[in-house]
Tab-separated table of C-alpha atoms in Angstrom:
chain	number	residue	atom	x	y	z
Y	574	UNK	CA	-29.515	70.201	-19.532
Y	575	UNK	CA	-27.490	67.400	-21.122
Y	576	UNK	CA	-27.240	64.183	-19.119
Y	577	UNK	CA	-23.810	64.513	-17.161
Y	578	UNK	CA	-23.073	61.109	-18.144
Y	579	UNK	CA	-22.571	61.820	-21.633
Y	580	UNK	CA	-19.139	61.053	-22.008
Y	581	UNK	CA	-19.212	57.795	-20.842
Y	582	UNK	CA	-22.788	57.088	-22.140
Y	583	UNK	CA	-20.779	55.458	-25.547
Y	584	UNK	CA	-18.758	53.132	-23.718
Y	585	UNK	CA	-20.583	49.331	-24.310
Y	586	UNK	CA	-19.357	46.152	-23.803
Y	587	UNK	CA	-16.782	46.312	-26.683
Y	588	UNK	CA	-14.923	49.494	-25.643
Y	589	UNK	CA	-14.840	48.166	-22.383
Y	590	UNK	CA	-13.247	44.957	-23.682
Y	591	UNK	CA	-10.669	47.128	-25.415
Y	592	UNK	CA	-10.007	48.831	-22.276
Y	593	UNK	CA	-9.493	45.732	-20.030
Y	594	UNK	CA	-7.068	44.215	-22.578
Y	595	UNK	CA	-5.082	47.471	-22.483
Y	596	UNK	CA	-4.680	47.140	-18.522
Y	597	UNK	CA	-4.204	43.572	-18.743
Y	598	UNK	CA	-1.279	43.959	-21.706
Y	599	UNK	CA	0.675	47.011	-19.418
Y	600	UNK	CA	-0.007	45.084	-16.013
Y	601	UNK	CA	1.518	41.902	-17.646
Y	602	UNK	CA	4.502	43.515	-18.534
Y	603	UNK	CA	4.870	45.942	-15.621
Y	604	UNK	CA	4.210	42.754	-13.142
Y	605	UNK	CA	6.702	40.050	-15.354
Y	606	UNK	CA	9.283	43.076	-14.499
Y	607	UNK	CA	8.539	43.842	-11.796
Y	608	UNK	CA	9.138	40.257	-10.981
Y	609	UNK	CA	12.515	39.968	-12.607
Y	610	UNK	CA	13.468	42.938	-10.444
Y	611	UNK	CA	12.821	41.531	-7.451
Y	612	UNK	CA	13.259	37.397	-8.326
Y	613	UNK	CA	9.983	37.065	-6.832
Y	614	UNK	CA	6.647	35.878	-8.401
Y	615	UNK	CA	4.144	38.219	-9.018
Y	616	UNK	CA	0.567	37.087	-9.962
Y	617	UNK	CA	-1.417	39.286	-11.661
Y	618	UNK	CA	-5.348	39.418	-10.669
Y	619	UNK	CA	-8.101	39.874	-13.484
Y	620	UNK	CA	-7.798	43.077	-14.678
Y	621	UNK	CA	-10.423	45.240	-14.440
Y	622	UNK	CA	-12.489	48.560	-15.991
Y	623	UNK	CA	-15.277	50.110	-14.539
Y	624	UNK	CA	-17.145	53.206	-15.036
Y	625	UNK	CA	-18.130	54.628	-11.688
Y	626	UNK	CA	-18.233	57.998	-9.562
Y	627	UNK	CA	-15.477	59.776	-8.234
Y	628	UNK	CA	-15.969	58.144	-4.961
Y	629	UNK	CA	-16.187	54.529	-5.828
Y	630	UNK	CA	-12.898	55.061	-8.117
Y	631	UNK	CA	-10.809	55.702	-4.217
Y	632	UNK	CA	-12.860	52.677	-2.940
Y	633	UNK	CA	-11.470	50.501	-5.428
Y	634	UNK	CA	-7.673	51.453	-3.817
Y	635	UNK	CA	-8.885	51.343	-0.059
Y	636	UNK	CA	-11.054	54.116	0.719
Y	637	UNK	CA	-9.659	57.978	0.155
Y	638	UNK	CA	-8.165	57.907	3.508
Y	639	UNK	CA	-5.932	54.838	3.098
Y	640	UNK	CA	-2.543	55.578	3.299
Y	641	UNK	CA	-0.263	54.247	0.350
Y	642	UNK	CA	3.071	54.593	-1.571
Y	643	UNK	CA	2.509	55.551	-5.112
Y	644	UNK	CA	4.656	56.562	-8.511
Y	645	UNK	CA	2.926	58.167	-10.725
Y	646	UNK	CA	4.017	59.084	-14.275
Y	647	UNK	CA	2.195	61.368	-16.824
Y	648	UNK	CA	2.166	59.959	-20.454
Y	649	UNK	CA	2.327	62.231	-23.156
Y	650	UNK	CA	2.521	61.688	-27.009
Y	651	UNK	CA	-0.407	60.232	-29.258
Y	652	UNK	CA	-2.802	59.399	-26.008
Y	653	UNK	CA	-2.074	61.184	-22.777
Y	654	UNK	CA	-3.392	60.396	-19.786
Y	655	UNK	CA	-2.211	59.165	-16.254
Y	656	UNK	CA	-0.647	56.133	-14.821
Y	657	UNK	CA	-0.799	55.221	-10.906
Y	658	UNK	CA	1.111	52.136	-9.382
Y	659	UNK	CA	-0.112	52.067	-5.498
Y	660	UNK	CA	1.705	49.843	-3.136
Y	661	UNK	CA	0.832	49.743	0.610
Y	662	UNK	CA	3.684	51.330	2.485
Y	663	UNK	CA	4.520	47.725	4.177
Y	664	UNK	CA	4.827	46.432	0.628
Y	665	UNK	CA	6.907	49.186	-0.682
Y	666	UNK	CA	9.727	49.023	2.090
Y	667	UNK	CA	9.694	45.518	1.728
Y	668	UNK	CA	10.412	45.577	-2.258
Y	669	UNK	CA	12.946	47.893	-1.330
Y	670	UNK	CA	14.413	45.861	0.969
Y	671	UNK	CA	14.254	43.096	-1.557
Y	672	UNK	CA	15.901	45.509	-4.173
Y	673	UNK	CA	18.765	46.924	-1.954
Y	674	UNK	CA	19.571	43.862	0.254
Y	675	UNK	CA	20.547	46.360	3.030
Y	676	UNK	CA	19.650	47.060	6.774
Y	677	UNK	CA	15.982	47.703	6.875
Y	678	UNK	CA	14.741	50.909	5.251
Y	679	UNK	CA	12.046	53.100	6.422
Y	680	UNK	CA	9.815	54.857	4.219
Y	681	UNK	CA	8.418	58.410	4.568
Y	682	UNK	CA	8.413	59.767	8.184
Y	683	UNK	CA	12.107	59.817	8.209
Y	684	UNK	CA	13.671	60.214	4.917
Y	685	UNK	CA	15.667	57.088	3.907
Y	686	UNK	CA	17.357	59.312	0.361
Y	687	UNK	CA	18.462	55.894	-0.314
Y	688	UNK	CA	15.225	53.844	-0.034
Y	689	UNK	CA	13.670	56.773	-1.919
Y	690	UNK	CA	15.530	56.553	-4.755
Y	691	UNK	CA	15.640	52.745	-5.109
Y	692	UNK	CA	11.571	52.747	-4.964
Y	693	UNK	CA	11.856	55.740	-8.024
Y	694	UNK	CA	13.891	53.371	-9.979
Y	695	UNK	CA	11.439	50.509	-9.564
Y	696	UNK	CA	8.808	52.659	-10.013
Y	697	UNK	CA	10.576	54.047	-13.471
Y	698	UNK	CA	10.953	50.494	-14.862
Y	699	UNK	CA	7.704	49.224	-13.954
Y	700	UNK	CA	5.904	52.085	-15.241
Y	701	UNK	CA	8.249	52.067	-18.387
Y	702	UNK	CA	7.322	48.673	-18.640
Y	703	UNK	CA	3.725	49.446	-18.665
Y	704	UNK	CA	3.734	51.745	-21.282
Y	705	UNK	CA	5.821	50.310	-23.445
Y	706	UNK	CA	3.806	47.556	-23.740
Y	707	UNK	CA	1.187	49.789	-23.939
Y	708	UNK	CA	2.387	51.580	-27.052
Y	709	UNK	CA	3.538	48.607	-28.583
Y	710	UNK	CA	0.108	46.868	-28.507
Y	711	UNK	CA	-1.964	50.185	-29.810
Y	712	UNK	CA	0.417	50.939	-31.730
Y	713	UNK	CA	0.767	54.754	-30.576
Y	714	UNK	CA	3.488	56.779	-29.437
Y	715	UNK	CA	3.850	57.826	-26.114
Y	716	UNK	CA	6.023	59.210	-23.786
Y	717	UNK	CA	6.364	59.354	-20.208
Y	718	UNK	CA	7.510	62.177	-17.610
Y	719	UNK	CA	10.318	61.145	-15.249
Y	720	UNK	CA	7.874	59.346	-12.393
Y	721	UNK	CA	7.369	61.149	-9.433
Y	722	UNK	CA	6.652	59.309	-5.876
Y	723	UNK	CA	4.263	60.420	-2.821
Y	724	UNK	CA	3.450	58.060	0.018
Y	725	UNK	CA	0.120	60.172	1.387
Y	726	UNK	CA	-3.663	59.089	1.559
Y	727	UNK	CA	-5.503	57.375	-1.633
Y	728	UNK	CA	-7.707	60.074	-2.147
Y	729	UNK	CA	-5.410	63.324	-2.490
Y	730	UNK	CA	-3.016	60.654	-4.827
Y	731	UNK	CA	-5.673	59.187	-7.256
Y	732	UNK	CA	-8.020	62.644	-7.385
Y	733	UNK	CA	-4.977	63.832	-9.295
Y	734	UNK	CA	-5.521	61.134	-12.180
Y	735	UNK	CA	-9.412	62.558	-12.198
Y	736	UNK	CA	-9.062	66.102	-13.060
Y	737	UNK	CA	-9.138	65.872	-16.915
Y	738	UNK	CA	-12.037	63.562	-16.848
Y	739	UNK	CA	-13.704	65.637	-14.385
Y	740	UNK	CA	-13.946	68.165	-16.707
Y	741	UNK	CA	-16.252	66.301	-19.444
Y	742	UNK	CA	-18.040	63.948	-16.868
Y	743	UNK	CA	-19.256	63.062	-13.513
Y	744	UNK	CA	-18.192	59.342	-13.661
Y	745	UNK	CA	-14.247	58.251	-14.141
Y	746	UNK	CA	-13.220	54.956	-16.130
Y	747	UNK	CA	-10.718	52.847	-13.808
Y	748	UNK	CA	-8.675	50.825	-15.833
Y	749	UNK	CA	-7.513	48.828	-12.684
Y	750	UNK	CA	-5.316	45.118	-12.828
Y	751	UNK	CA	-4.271	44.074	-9.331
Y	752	UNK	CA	-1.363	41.904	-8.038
Y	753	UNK	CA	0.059	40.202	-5.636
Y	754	UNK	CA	3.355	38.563	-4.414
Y	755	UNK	CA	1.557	34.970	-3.496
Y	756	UNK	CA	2.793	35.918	0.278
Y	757	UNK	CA	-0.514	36.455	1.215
Y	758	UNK	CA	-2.089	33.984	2.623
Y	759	UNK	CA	-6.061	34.591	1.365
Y	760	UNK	CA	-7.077	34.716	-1.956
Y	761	UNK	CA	-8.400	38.137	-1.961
Y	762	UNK	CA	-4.837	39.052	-0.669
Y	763	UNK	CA	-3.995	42.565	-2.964
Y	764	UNK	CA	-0.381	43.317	-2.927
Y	765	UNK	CA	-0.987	46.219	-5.113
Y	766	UNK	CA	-2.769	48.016	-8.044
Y	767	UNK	CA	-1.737	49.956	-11.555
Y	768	UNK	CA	-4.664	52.509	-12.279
Y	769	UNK	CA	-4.575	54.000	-15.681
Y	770	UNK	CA	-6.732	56.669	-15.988
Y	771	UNK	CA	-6.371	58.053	-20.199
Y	772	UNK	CA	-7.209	61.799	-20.955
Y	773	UNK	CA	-10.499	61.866	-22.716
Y	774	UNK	CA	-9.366	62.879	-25.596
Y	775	UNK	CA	-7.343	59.428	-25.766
Y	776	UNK	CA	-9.897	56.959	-25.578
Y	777	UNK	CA	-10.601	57.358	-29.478
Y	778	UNK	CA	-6.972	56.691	-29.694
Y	779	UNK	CA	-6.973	53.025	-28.263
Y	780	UNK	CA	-10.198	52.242	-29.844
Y	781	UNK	CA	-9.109	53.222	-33.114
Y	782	UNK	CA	-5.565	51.212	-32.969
Y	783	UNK	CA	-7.176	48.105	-31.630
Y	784	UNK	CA	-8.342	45.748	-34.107
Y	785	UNK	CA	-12.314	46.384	-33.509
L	165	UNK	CA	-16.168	69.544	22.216
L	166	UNK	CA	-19.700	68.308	22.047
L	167	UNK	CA	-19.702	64.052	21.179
L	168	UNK	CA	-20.908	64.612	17.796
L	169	UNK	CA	-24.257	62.609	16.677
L	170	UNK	CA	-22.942	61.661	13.138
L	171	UNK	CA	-20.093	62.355	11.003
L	172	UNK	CA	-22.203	63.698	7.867
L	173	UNK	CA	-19.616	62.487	4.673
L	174	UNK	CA	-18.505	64.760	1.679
L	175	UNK	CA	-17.426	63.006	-1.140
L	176	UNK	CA	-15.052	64.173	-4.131
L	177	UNK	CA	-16.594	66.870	-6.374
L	178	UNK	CA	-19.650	66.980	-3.627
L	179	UNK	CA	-21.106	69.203	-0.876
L	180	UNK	CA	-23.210	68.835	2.373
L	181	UNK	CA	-25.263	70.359	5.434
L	182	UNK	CA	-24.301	70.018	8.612
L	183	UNK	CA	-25.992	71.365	11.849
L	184	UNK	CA	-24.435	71.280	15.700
L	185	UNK	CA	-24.310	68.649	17.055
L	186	UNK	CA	-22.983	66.683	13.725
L	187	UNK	CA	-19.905	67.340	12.684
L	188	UNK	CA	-19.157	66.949	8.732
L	189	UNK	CA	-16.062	65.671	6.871
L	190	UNK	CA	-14.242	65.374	3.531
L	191	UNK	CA	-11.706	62.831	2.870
L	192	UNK	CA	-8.438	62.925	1.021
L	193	UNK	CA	-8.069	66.036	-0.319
L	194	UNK	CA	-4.891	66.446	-2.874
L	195	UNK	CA	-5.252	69.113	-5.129
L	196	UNK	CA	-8.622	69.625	-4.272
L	197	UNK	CA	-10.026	72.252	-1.840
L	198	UNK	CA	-12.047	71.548	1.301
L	199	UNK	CA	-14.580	74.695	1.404
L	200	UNK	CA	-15.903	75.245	4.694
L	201	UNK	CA	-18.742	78.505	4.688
L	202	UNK	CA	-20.343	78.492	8.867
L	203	UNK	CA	-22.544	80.835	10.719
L	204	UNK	CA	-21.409	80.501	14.020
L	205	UNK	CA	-24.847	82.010	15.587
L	206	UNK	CA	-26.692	79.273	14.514
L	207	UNK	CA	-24.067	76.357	14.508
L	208	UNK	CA	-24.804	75.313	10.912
L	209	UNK	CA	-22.393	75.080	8.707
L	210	UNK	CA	-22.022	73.941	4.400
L	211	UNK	CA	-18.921	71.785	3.304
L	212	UNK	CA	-18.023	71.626	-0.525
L	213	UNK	CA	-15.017	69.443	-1.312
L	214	UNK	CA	-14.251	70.970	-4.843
L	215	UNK	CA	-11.584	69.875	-7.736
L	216	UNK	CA	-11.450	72.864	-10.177
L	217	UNK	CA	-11.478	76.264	-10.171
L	218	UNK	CA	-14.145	76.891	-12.245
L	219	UNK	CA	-17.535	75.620	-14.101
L	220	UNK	CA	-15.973	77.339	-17.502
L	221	UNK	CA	-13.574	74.809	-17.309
L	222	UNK	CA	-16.136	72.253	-18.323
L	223	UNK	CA	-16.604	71.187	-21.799
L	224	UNK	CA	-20.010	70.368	-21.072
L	225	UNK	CA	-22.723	71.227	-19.439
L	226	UNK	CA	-25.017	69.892	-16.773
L	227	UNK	CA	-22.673	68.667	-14.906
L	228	UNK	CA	-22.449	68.413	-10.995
L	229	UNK	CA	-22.025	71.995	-9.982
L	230	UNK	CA	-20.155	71.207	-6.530
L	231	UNK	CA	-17.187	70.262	-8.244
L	232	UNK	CA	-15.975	73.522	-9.120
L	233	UNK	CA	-15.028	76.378	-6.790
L	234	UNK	CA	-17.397	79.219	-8.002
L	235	UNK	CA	-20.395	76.988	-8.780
L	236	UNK	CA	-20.225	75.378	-5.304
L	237	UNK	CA	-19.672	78.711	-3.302
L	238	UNK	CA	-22.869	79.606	-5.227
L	239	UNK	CA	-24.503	76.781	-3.989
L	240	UNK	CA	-23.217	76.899	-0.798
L	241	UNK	CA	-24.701	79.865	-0.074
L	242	UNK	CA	-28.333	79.324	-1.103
L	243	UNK	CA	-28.463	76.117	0.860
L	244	UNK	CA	-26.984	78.176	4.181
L	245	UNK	CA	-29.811	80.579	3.154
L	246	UNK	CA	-32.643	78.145	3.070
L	247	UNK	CA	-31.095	77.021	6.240
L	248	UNK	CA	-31.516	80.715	7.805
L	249	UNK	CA	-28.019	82.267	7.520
L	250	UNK	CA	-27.676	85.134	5.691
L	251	UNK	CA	-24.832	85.690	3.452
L	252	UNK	CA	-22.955	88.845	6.023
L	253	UNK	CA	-22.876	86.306	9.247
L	254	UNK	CA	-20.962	83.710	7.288
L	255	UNK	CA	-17.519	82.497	7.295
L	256	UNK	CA	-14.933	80.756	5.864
L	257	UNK	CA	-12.031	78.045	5.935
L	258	UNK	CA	-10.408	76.175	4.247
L	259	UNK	CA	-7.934	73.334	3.420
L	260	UNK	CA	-6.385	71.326	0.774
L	261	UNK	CA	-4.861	72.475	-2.462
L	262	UNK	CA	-1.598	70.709	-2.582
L	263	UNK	CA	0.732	69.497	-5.175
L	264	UNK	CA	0.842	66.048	-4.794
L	265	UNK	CA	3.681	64.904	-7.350
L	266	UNK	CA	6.686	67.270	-8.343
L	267	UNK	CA	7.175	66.742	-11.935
L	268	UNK	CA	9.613	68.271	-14.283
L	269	UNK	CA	7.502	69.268	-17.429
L	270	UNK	CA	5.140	72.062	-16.302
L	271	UNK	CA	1.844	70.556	-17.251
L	272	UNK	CA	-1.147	73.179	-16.157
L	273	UNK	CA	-2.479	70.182	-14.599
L	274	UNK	CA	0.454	70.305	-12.120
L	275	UNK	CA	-0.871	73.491	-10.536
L	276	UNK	CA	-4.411	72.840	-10.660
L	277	UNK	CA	-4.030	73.089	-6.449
L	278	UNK	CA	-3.148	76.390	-6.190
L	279	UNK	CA	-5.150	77.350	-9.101
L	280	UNK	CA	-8.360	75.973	-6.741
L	281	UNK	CA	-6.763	77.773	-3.840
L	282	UNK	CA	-7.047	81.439	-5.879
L	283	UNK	CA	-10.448	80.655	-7.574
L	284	UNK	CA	-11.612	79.648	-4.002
L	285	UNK	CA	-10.487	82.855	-2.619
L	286	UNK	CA	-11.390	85.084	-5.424
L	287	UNK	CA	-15.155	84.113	-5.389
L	288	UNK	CA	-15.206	84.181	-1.746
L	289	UNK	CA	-14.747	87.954	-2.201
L	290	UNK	CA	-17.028	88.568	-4.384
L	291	UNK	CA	-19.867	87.571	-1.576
L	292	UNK	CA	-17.385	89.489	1.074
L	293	UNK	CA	-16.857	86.505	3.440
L	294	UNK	CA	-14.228	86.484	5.097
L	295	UNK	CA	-11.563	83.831	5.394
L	296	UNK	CA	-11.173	83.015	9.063
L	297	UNK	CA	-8.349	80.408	8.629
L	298	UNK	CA	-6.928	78.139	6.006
L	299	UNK	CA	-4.631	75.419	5.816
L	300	UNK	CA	-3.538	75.415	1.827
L	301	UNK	CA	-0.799	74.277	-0.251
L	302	UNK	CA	2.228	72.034	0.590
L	303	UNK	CA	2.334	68.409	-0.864
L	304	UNK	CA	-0.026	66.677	1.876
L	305	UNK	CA	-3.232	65.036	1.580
L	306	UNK	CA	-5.591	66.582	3.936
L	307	UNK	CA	-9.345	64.713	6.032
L	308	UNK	CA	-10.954	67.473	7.488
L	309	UNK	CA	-13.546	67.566	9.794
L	310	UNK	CA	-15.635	70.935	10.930
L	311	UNK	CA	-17.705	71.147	13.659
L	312	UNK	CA	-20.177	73.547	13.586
L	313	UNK	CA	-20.338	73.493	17.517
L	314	UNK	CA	-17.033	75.301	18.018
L	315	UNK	CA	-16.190	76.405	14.529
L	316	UNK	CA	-13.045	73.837	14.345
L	317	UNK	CA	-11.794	72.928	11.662
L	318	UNK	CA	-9.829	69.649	12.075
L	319	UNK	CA	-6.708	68.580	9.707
L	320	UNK	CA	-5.334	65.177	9.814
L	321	UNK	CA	-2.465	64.654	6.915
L	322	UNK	CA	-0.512	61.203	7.000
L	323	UNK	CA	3.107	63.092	6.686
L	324	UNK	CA	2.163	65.884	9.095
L	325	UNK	CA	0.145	64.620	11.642
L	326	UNK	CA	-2.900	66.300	13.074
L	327	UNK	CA	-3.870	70.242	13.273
L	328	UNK	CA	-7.003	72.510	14.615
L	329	UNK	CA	-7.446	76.280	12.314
């Protein structure tokens, strides 16, 4: 029996560098818009990549029952793979807010079309953002699907980012970079998170571009 | 029903035992399928919270059988066995499967829920048990709890509020 670690057996110290810079390079430039969007600061936390289990991957967002707002947007082109940005739900009716300058806007129990559909377009800039910066640093083309926005429990969101890799391996690799808006008050105050999770087939991709 | 002793936890792509008075429970399931298999004779039950449809679908091997529907129902089944059920007095339910995001392009990943649903369903027939009740599809995230006590399956989604199959 081979060792169901396998696939991420080969990632040491250096790929894992790589990695981290990639989530650090799309978080900067998903967070610096999102932060012209909404003429707020946004601080960006040390980014982060881990390779853990299944499980730990929804306790790094809150625990798989956590409920949360998230956009996520497939990338396609020269390394596919996933791309998550989770807001709590408090957080996300509050950007909106922010966005629209309007009466206050409820999210998800009763449809607000309009709050909907401002939260798409942030999430469709931010995420642009991200990969753009993304592409431009690896130097690959990619694409992205039109994002697509669920506010429902961590677990049933993020599992959806696992299925390719939980085809070659029992362990995911989280490439996580965490912000805030500086309203919280605590240091370990988390706003929200991007998650990219690449197809395996991509990783080569990223290693391959970056200078190594 | 019974105040349970302890909530026995399922975790993605894993499967547990669970005997009256414990209840067990899987959290957050998306696409994913909550398998429940129960003999309600002897108030045990086996949970399987699975995330493909099947152990073909795995470029390699040796990896952790209870992620995948026909590996887990396998496995399922020999643990209710060493546990005393045989396979005619079991059961079924189920939950989960959704489609979480609506996208445009048609990826095969999109429908990996339903996908789960049918390769849940398919090997269940093969062993002939039947399924008693399922709560499937739809684009909610599903915790379910079973308790092997009363055979209840319980539902909780964050858009839908709660449910008992």
């Amino acid at each position: 029996m081979r060792n169901p670690k396998a696939f991420t057996e080969w990632f040491g110290p250096v790929q894992l560098n790589v990695l981290k810079e990639v989530g650090n390079i799309g978080a900067g430039h998903a967070a610096t818009s999102l932060s012209k969007l909404l003429n707020k600061k946004i601080d960006m936390r040390v980014p982060g990549v881990e390779v853990v289990g299944f499980d730990t991957v929804m306790e790094l967002a809150g625990g798989a029952d956590k409920e949360v707002v998230s956009i996520c947007q497939r990338i396609e082109g020269d390394a596919p793979g996933t791309m998550f940005f989770v807001l709590s739900p408090n957080k996300a009716a509050h950007f909106v807010q922010r966005m629209c300058v309007s009466t206050p806007v409820f999210l998800g129990h009763e449809e607000d079309d309009m709050a909907l559909s401002a939260l798409n377009e942030l999430g469709n800039i931010v995420s642009g953002a991200y990969l753009t910066a993304l592409g431009d640093f690896a130097a690959l083309e990619l694409a992205s699907t039109v994002p697509s926005i669920a506010q429902d429990m961590v677990g049933a969101i993020l599992s959806m980012g696992l299925i390719k890799m939980s085809q070659v391996s029992d362990q995911a690799i989280v490439i996580k970079t965490s912000f805030t808006d500086g309203e919280g008050r605590r240091e370990e105050d988390i706003d929200g998170h991007f998650f990219l999770f690449p197809d395996p087939d991509s990783y080569v991709h990223f290693f391959r571009s970056s200078v190594m | 029903m019974s105040i349970p002793l302890h909530v026995i936890k399922v975790g993605i792509g894993d499967m547990g035992m669970v005997h009256s008075p414990d209840t067990i429970r899987t959290s957050g399931l998306g696409s994913c399928v909550g398998i429940v298999l129960y003999d309600e004779g002897r108030k045990t039950a086996g949970m399987a919270h699975i995330m493909l449809p099947e152990a073909k679908l795995a470029m390699k091997e040796g990896l952790n059988r209870a992620k995948y529907a026909d590996t887990a129902i396998d496995d399922l089944i020999v643990a209710l066995k060493g546990a005393g059920s045989s396979p005619h007095r079991l059961k079924a339910k189920l939950a989960g499967g959704a489609q979480m995001f609506q996208f445009s392009s048609s990826h095969d990943m999109m429908r990996i829920g339903p996908r789960n649903i049918e390769a849940v369903k398919e090997n269940l027939s093969l062993y002939r048990i039947p399924v008693i009740a399922e709560d499937v599809g739809g684009n909610s995230g599903r915790t379910i709890e079973f308790d092997p006590n009363t055979s209840a399956l319980h539902i909780r989604t964050v858009n839908l509020g709660k449910c008992v199959i």
